[in-house]
Amino acid sequence: MDPQTVFCPNLDCAARGQVGKGNIGIHSHKERRYICHLCRKTFTETQGTVFYRLQTAPETVTVVLTLLAHGCPLQAIVCAFRVDERTVKEWLTRAGEHCEQVHAQLVQQPRDLGQVQADEIRVKLQNAVVWLAMAMQVSTRLWLGAVVGTHRDEALLTALMQRVRACALCRPLLVCVDGFRAYLGAIRNVFREPIPPRTLGRPTLRPWDGIHIAQVVKQYAHGHVVGVLRRIVQGPERQVQALLQETQDGGVINTAYIERLNATFRARLAGLVRRGRSLLHQTATLQVGVYWVGTVYNFCTAHDSLRISLSVGRSGRRHWVLRTPAMAAGITDHLWTVHELLSYHVPPSHWTPPKRRGRPSKATKALIKQWC
Ligand SMILES: [Zn+2]
């Protein structure tokens, strides 16, 4: 137990979410509890993680969730581990919600994305068909998030583009998509910013500079692709080519990377969306399943195409370093284990003093000075 690496999870505490400030001590080694000396509250080591107050051993939960993240059928897990289906579903829900928070904190940070590819897949649930739209950064293979909707329309794609925007810096960006027209409206709606108004009223929205859109339209005959049309819908061709050269091998407009990722998700979600005694009856459960699979993909799965070679020692012998998308994007410096992901503590935002009329008291002033 190391109090220097832990923060106070109490939302009413002025020190919440801050690490290494000396306010945390060890309350009990036996029960593995910490104490915050500022708010006098104690909390267990697992608070804020997936393992909090679970009756099953963390090792078992980790193994079961790892299997689910790689597409293992639910029936196999129920049979092998002698756990109830509903228990597995509860673990998955916890893990998915936890991963949404991890994603929001670590992945949804502004970065120079270069090229982004987006696509949508049709998922058959027990009594319904839903659409799952996803996006990825090509150069690092980083999964940027997903949205689930009942219709394949502009609202679904707008929600997806808002996720992409949350990860983007206002730098030249190329978005490669399929021939679906609603993408254009969604991208143009999301990538714009209000100009500070000179008069009262709604501010004018100005589109971001450097947003390039390219489409890959596949032509089908009898269920087979017979032709591929590649076109630039927005932005000068020279810059589109430059962005393509920077972020991938060969400079052809394509959606191959996101299609490969879709195939990975299909394979890994198969265990979750299988019909019959399905784990995923509802859209909400699909959403948590997707975030679980996606975050394990980002943080715990090394990619051959992302490995780099390093020379070791004076002999100059080279060896390969495996990297995950999160490592390639500079979010972390090592390959995470699934246990590490499940026990990651997402810090709450820093404390802000409550709004009150009049001047703040001396005690509040002291708290603001130390913790804000
Ligand atoms: Zn506290």
Short mmCIF file of C-alpha atoms and ligand atoms in Angstrom, two decimals:
data_model
loop_
_atom_site.label_atom_id
_atom_site.label_comp_id
_atom_site.label_asym_id
_atom_site.label_seq_id
_atom_site.Cartn_x
_atom_site.Cartn_y
_atom_site.Cartn_z
CA MET A 1 0.00 0.00 0.00
CA ASP A 2 1.44 3.33 -1.08
CA PRO A 3 -0.48 6.44 0.08
CA GLN A 4 1.56 8.62 -2.30
CA THR A 5 -0.19 7.09 -5.32
CA VAL A 6 -3.76 7.33 -3.98
CA PHE A 7 -6.27 10.19 -4.00
CA CYS A 8 -9.29 10.93 -1.83
CA PRO A 9 -12.48 9.76 -3.64
CA ASN A 10 -14.85 11.78 -1.41
CA LEU A 11 -16.58 14.31 -3.69
CA ASP A 12 -17.19 16.75 -0.80
CA CYS A 13 -13.49 16.84 0.09
CA ALA A 14 -11.34 19.77 -1.10
CA ALA A 15 -8.46 17.36 -1.78
CA ARG A 16 -10.49 15.03 -4.03
CA GLY A 17 -8.67 13.54 -7.00
CA GLN A 18 -5.23 14.98 -6.06
CA VAL A 19 -2.28 12.62 -5.75
CA GLY A 20 0.92 13.00 -3.71
CA LYS A 21 -0.24 15.94 -1.59
CA GLY A 22 0.37 14.17 1.72
CA ASN A 23 -3.26 14.11 2.83
CA ILE A 24 -3.63 10.32 2.55
CA GLY A 25 -2.50 7.88 5.22
CA ILE A 26 -2.92 4.18 5.86
CA HIS A 27 -5.91 3.42 8.06
CA SER A 28 -5.61 -0.38 8.18
CA HIS A 29 -3.12 -2.74 6.57
CA LYS A 30 -5.32 -5.74 7.35
CA GLU A 31 -8.46 -4.35 5.72
CA ARG A 32 -6.40 -2.46 3.12
CA ARG A 33 -8.05 0.88 3.89
CA TYR A 34 -6.67 4.39 3.51
CA ILE A 35 -7.68 7.55 5.37
CA CYS A 36 -7.85 11.12 4.12
CA HIS A 37 -6.56 13.38 6.89
CA LEU A 38 -8.43 16.37 5.49
CA CYS A 39 -11.99 15.01 5.50
CA ARG A 40 -11.29 12.19 8.02
CA LYS A 41 -13.04 9.66 5.73
CA THR A 42 -11.60 6.17 5.24
CA PHE A 43 -11.88 4.24 2.00
CA THR A 44 -10.84 0.86 0.71
CA GLU A 45 -8.12 0.26 -1.86
CA THR A 46 -10.65 -1.01 -4.43
CA GLN A 47 -13.07 1.92 -4.21
CA GLY A 48 -13.60 3.39 -7.69
CA THR A 49 -12.43 0.19 -9.42
CA VAL A 50 -14.39 -2.72 -10.92
CA PHE A 51 -13.48 -4.93 -7.94
CA TYR A 52 -15.18 -2.74 -5.30
CA ARG A 53 -17.37 -4.88 -2.99
CA LEU A 54 -17.36 -7.92 -5.28
CA GLN A 55 -17.74 -11.29 -3.59
CA THR A 56 -15.69 -13.18 -6.15
CA ALA A 57 -11.90 -13.14 -6.16
CA PRO A 58 -10.46 -10.40 -8.43
CA GLU A 59 -8.39 -13.01 -10.30
CA THR A 60 -11.54 -14.91 -11.39
CA VAL A 61 -13.34 -11.70 -12.42
CA THR A 62 -10.28 -10.65 -14.44
CA VAL A 63 -10.10 -13.99 -16.26
CA VAL A 64 -13.85 -14.00 -17.04
CA LEU A 65 -13.77 -10.42 -18.35
CA THR A 66 -10.62 -11.12 -20.40
CA LEU A 67 -12.42 -14.04 -22.06
CA LEU A 68 -15.45 -11.82 -22.79
CA ALA A 69 -13.20 -9.17 -24.34
CA HIS A 70 -11.91 -11.78 -26.79
CA GLY A 71 -15.27 -13.16 -27.86
CA CYS A 72 -15.58 -16.23 -25.63
CA PRO A 73 -19.20 -17.46 -25.60
CA LEU A 74 -21.12 -16.76 -22.42
CA GLN A 75 -22.22 -20.40 -22.08
CA ALA A 76 -18.60 -21.53 -22.00
CA ILE A 77 -17.86 -19.12 -19.15
CA VAL A 78 -20.97 -20.12 -17.18
CA CYS A 79 -20.04 -23.78 -17.58
CA ALA A 80 -16.32 -23.45 -16.85
CA PHE A 81 -16.46 -21.10 -13.87
CA ARG A 82 -19.82 -22.14 -12.38
CA VAL A 83 -21.02 -18.55 -12.16
CA ASP A 84 -24.51 -17.26 -12.81
CA GLU A 85 -25.23 -15.51 -16.13
CA ARG A 86 -26.59 -12.49 -14.30
CA THR A 87 -23.40 -12.19 -12.29
CA VAL A 88 -21.31 -12.18 -15.48
CA LYS A 89 -23.62 -9.53 -16.94
CA GLU A 90 -23.18 -7.39 -13.84
CA TRP A 91 -19.37 -7.68 -14.08
CA LEU A 92 -19.51 -6.74 -17.75
CA THR A 93 -21.70 -3.72 -17.03
CA ARG A 94 -19.32 -2.56 -14.33
CA ALA A 95 -16.30 -3.08 -16.58
CA GLY A 96 -17.94 -1.27 -19.53
CA GLU A 97 -18.96 1.73 -17.42
CA HIS A 98 -15.51 1.86 -15.86
CA CYS A 99 -13.92 1.78 -19.32
CA GLU A 100 -16.15 4.62 -20.55
CA GLN A 101 -14.68 6.72 -17.74
CA VAL A 102 -11.12 5.58 -18.50
CA HIS A 103 -11.72 6.40 -22.18
CA ALA A 104 -13.12 9.87 -21.34
CA GLN A 105 -10.16 10.63 -19.10
CA LEU A 106 -7.26 9.22 -21.11
CA VAL A 107 -8.29 8.91 -24.76
CA GLN A 108 -10.61 11.91 -25.13
CA GLN A 109 -7.81 14.45 -24.89
CA PRO A 110 -7.02 16.85 -27.73
CA ARG A 111 -4.35 15.37 -30.03
CA ASP A 112 -3.19 15.85 -33.62
CA LEU A 113 -5.18 13.05 -35.24
CA GLY A 114 -3.94 13.33 -38.83
CA GLN A 115 -6.22 10.82 -40.48
CA VAL A 116 -9.41 9.40 -38.98
CA GLN A 117 -11.53 6.63 -40.47
CA ALA A 118 -15.15 6.06 -39.47
CA ASP A 119 -17.67 3.40 -40.32
CA GLU A 120 -20.87 1.88 -39.03
CA ILE A 121 -21.88 -1.77 -38.60
CA ARG A 122 -25.23 -3.46 -38.31
CA VAL A 123 -25.67 -5.52 -35.14
CA LYS A 124 -28.51 -7.96 -34.69
CA LEU A 125 -29.79 -8.16 -31.12
CA GLN A 126 -32.45 -10.53 -29.88
CA ASN A 127 -35.46 -8.56 -31.10
CA ALA A 128 -33.97 -5.64 -32.92
CA VAL A 129 -31.33 -4.42 -35.29
CA VAL A 130 -29.11 -1.57 -34.11
CA TRP A 131 -26.25 0.37 -35.65
CA LEU A 132 -22.83 0.69 -34.12
CA ALA A 133 -20.75 3.60 -35.45
CA MET A 134 -17.03 3.74 -34.63
CA ALA A 135 -13.99 5.86 -35.46
CA MET A 136 -10.23 5.35 -35.22
CA GLN A 137 -7.01 7.31 -35.66
CA VAL A 138 -5.09 5.63 -38.47
CA SER A 139 -1.46 6.34 -37.52
CA THR A 140 -1.74 4.88 -33.99
CA ARG A 141 -4.74 2.52 -34.58
CA LEU A 142 -6.32 4.21 -31.55
CA TRP A 143 -10.03 3.48 -31.18
CA LEU A 144 -11.72 6.84 -30.60
CA GLY A 145 -15.06 5.60 -29.31
CA ALA A 146 -18.41 4.34 -30.52
CA VAL A 147 -22.08 5.19 -30.45
CA VAL A 148 -25.05 2.85 -30.68
CA GLY A 149 -28.31 3.91 -32.32
CA THR A 150 -31.51 2.37 -33.60
CA HIS A 151 -31.24 4.09 -37.00
CA ARG A 152 -28.41 4.69 -39.42
CA ASP A 153 -28.87 8.43 -39.77
CA GLU A 154 -27.26 11.83 -39.33
CA ALA A 155 -28.04 11.92 -35.59
CA LEU A 156 -25.97 8.73 -35.07
CA LEU A 157 -23.05 10.09 -37.09
CA THR A 158 -23.23 13.50 -35.39
CA ALA A 159 -22.90 11.77 -32.00
CA LEU A 160 -19.91 9.82 -33.37
CA MET A 161 -18.24 12.96 -34.75
CA GLN A 162 -18.66 14.65 -31.36
CA ARG A 163 -16.57 11.83 -29.90
CA VAL A 164 -13.94 12.36 -32.59
CA ARG A 165 -13.92 16.10 -31.95
CA ALA A 166 -13.36 15.48 -28.23
CA CYS A 167 -10.09 13.76 -29.24
CA ALA A 168 -9.01 16.32 -31.85
CA LEU A 169 -6.82 19.39 -31.90
CA CYS A 170 -7.72 22.14 -34.37
CA ARG A 171 -5.08 20.89 -36.85
CA PRO A 172 -5.33 19.55 -40.41
CA LEU A 173 -7.57 16.51 -40.24
CA LEU A 174 -8.61 14.01 -42.90
CA VAL A 175 -11.78 12.00 -42.32
CA CYS A 176 -12.19 8.93 -44.57
CA VAL A 177 -15.68 7.46 -44.67
CA ASP A 178 -17.90 5.32 -46.89
CA GLY A 179 -20.35 6.76 -49.42
CA PHE A 180 -23.10 7.50 -46.90
CA ARG A 181 -24.14 11.13 -47.51
CA ALA A 182 -25.13 11.89 -43.89
CA TYR A 183 -21.42 11.96 -42.92
CA LEU A 184 -20.93 15.28 -44.70
CA GLY A 185 -23.63 17.09 -42.74
CA ALA A 186 -22.50 15.47 -39.48
CA ILE A 187 -18.82 16.44 -39.94
CA ARG A 188 -19.68 20.00 -41.02
CA ASN A 189 -22.08 20.43 -38.09
CA VAL A 190 -19.64 19.23 -35.45
CA PHE A 191 -16.33 20.74 -36.57
CA ARG A 192 -17.16 24.41 -36.13
CA GLU A 193 -16.77 26.95 -33.41
CA PRO A 194 -18.71 30.02 -32.25
CA ILE A 195 -17.18 33.43 -32.99
CA PRO A 196 -17.49 35.72 -29.94
CA PRO A 197 -20.61 37.81 -30.72
CA ARG A 198 -20.44 41.61 -30.93
CA THR A 199 -24.14 42.01 -30.26
CA LEU A 200 -26.65 40.01 -28.26
CA GLY A 201 -28.02 36.85 -29.78
CA ARG A 202 -26.81 33.53 -31.06
CA PRO A 203 -23.12 33.59 -32.03
CA THR A 204 -22.12 32.81 -35.61
CA LEU A 205 -20.46 29.42 -36.09
CA ARG A 206 -17.25 29.27 -38.10
CA PRO A 207 -16.06 25.97 -39.60
CA TRP A 208 -12.65 24.64 -38.52
CA ASP A 209 -9.86 25.21 -41.02
CA GLY A 210 -8.14 22.15 -42.41
CA ILE A 211 -11.02 19.66 -42.26
CA HIS A 212 -10.70 17.34 -45.26
CA ILE A 213 -13.28 14.72 -46.15
CA ALA A 214 -12.73 11.78 -48.48
CA GLN A 215 -15.17 9.03 -49.42
CA VAL A 216 -14.74 5.48 -50.62
CA VAL A 217 -17.82 4.33 -52.51
CA LYS A 218 -18.03 0.63 -53.27
CA GLN A 219 -20.13 -0.55 -56.19
CA TYR A 220 -21.77 -3.93 -55.78
CA ALA A 221 -23.24 -6.43 -58.22
CA HIS A 222 -24.79 -9.71 -56.98
CA GLY A 223 -23.27 -9.18 -53.54
CA HIS A 224 -19.73 -8.69 -54.83
CA VAL A 225 -17.67 -5.52 -55.04
CA VAL A 226 -17.19 -4.69 -58.72
CA GLY A 227 -15.70 -1.23 -58.45
CA VAL A 228 -14.37 1.28 -55.95
CA LEU A 229 -14.79 5.02 -56.39
CA ARG A 230 -12.52 7.24 -54.31
CA ARG A 231 -13.34 10.93 -54.10
CA ILE A 232 -12.37 14.03 -52.16
CA VAL A 233 -15.46 15.84 -50.96
CA GLN A 234 -13.81 18.68 -49.06
CA GLY A 235 -10.30 20.12 -49.07
CA PRO A 236 -7.53 20.55 -51.67
CA GLU A 237 -6.12 17.35 -53.17
CA ARG A 238 -2.48 18.17 -52.39
CA GLN A 239 -3.17 18.44 -48.67
CA VAL A 240 -5.27 15.28 -48.66
CA GLN A 241 -2.36 13.43 -50.28
CA ALA A 242 0.07 14.91 -47.73
CA LEU A 243 -2.13 13.74 -44.83
CA LEU A 244 -2.46 10.27 -46.38
CA GLN A 245 1.33 9.97 -46.81
CA GLU A 246 1.94 11.05 -43.22
CA THR A 247 -0.40 8.57 -41.59
CA GLN A 248 -0.23 5.31 -43.56
CA ASP A 249 1.83 3.34 -46.03
CA GLY A 250 0.87 4.24 -49.58
CA GLY A 251 -1.23 7.27 -50.34
CA VAL A 252 -4.59 5.87 -51.43
CA ILE A 253 -7.88 7.02 -49.95
CA ASN A 254 -9.30 3.99 -48.13
CA THR A 255 -11.34 2.75 -45.21
CA ALA A 256 -9.37 -0.47 -44.80
CA TYR A 257 -8.18 0.22 -41.26
CA ILE A 258 -11.61 0.82 -39.79
CA GLU A 259 -12.98 -2.18 -41.71
CA ARG A 260 -10.28 -4.33 -40.13
CA LEU A 261 -11.20 -2.95 -36.71
CA ASN A 262 -14.89 -3.64 -37.36
CA ALA A 263 -13.99 -7.26 -38.11
CA THR A 264 -12.12 -7.45 -34.79
CA PHE A 265 -15.13 -6.06 -32.93
CA ARG A 266 -17.51 -8.43 -34.72
CA ALA A 267 -15.35 -11.39 -33.72
CA ARG A 268 -15.03 -10.24 -30.13
CA LEU A 269 -18.63 -9.17 -29.67
CA ALA A 270 -19.91 -12.46 -31.11
CA GLY A 271 -19.84 -14.00 -27.66
CA LEU A 272 -21.92 -11.13 -26.41
CA VAL A 273 -24.49 -10.77 -29.18
CA ARG A 274 -25.10 -14.43 -29.90
CA ARG A 275 -28.80 -15.10 -30.12
CA GLY A 276 -30.67 -17.29 -27.70
CA ARG A 277 -29.71 -16.77 -24.10
CA SER A 278 -28.00 -13.59 -25.09
CA LEU A 279 -26.12 -11.30 -22.80
CA LEU A 280 -27.02 -8.33 -24.93
CA HIS A 281 -30.75 -7.91 -25.12
CA GLN A 282 -30.60 -4.15 -24.99
CA THR A 283 -28.76 -1.31 -26.60
CA ALA A 284 -27.39 -0.19 -23.22
CA THR A 285 -25.73 -3.56 -22.71
CA LEU A 286 -24.24 -3.42 -26.21
CA GLN A 287 -22.78 -0.01 -25.38
CA VAL A 288 -20.98 -1.33 -22.27
CA GLY A 289 -19.82 -4.40 -24.18
CA VAL A 290 -18.36 -2.24 -26.94
CA TYR A 291 -16.51 -0.01 -24.47
CA TRP A 292 -15.10 -3.03 -22.70
CA VAL A 293 -13.83 -4.58 -25.96
CA GLY A 294 -12.59 -1.21 -27.26
CA THR A 295 -10.65 -0.24 -24.15
CA VAL A 296 -9.00 -3.66 -23.91
CA TYR A 297 -8.07 -3.22 -27.59
CA ASN A 298 -6.56 0.25 -26.92
CA PHE A 299 -4.63 -0.51 -23.74
CA CYS A 300 -4.03 -4.26 -23.47
CA THR A 301 -3.53 -5.47 -27.07
CA ALA A 302 -0.17 -5.13 -28.81
CA HIS A 303 -0.25 -4.67 -32.59
CA ASP A 304 2.32 -6.11 -34.93
CA SER A 305 2.03 -3.08 -37.21
CA LEU A 306 2.84 -0.71 -34.32
CA ARG A 307 6.01 -2.45 -33.12
CA ILE A 308 9.26 -0.55 -33.34
CA SER A 309 12.82 -1.84 -33.46
CA LEU A 310 15.40 -0.60 -30.98
CA SER A 311 19.13 -1.25 -30.89
CA VAL A 312 20.45 -2.64 -27.61
CA GLY A 313 23.90 -2.04 -26.16
CA ARG A 314 27.14 -1.45 -28.05
CA SER A 315 26.75 -4.47 -30.29
CA GLY A 316 23.89 -2.68 -32.03
CA ARG A 317 21.72 -5.78 -31.89
CA ARG A 318 18.13 -4.84 -32.63
CA HIS A 319 15.05 -6.10 -30.91
CA TRP A 320 11.34 -5.43 -31.38
CA VAL A 321 9.27 -3.51 -28.85
CA LEU A 322 5.58 -4.36 -29.00
CA ARG A 323 3.20 -1.44 -28.68
CA THR A 324 -0.50 -0.96 -28.02
CA PRO A 325 -2.50 1.85 -29.70
CA ALA A 326 -2.44 3.74 -26.36
CA MET A 327 1.38 3.49 -26.31
CA ALA A 328 1.64 4.66 -29.93
CA ALA A 329 -0.58 7.64 -29.09
CA GLY A 330 1.63 8.54 -26.11
CA ILE A 331 -1.09 7.93 -23.50
CA THR A 332 0.94 5.34 -21.60
CA ASP A 333 4.46 3.88 -21.72
CA HIS A 334 3.71 0.20 -21.22
CA LEU A 335 1.34 -2.59 -22.15
CA TRP A 336 -1.42 -2.73 -19.54
CA THR A 337 -2.66 -5.98 -18.08
CA VAL A 338 -6.43 -6.43 -17.89
CA HIS A 339 -6.14 -6.38 -14.08
CA GLU A 340 -4.38 -3.02 -14.29
CA LEU A 341 -7.17 -1.63 -16.47
CA LEU A 342 -9.88 -2.91 -14.12
CA SER A 343 -8.15 -1.48 -11.04
CA TYR A 344 -7.29 1.89 -12.59
CA HIS A 345 -8.61 4.76 -10.47
CA VAL A 346 -10.25 7.51 -12.53
CA PRO A 347 -9.73 10.73 -10.55
CA PRO A 348 -12.69 13.09 -10.12
CA SER A 349 -12.24 16.68 -11.33
CA HIS A 350 -10.62 19.08 -8.87
CA TRP A 351 -12.75 20.55 -6.11
CA THR A 352 -14.39 23.93 -6.65
CA PRO A 353 -15.67 25.93 -3.69
CA PRO A 354 -19.48 25.97 -3.36
CA LYS A 355 -21.11 29.17 -4.59
CA ARG A 356 -22.31 31.27 -1.66
CA ARG A 357 -23.32 34.90 -1.30
CA GLY A 358 -20.92 37.25 0.43
CA ARG A 359 -17.22 36.90 1.13
CA PRO A 360 -15.77 33.45 1.72
CA SER A 361 -14.85 32.62 5.30
CA LYS A 362 -11.22 32.36 6.42
CA ALA A 363 -11.44 28.56 6.45
CA THR A 364 -12.77 28.45 2.87
CA LYS A 365 -10.07 30.90 1.73
CA ALA A 366 -7.41 28.65 3.23
CA LEU A 367 -8.90 25.60 1.44
CA ILE A 368 -9.01 27.47 -1.90
CA LYS A 369 -5.41 28.60 -1.47
CA GLN A 370 -4.17 25.09 -0.78
CA TRP A 371 -6.29 22.94 -3.08
CA CYS A 372 -7.53 25.00 -6.05
ZN ZN B 1 -10.71 13.68 1.69
#
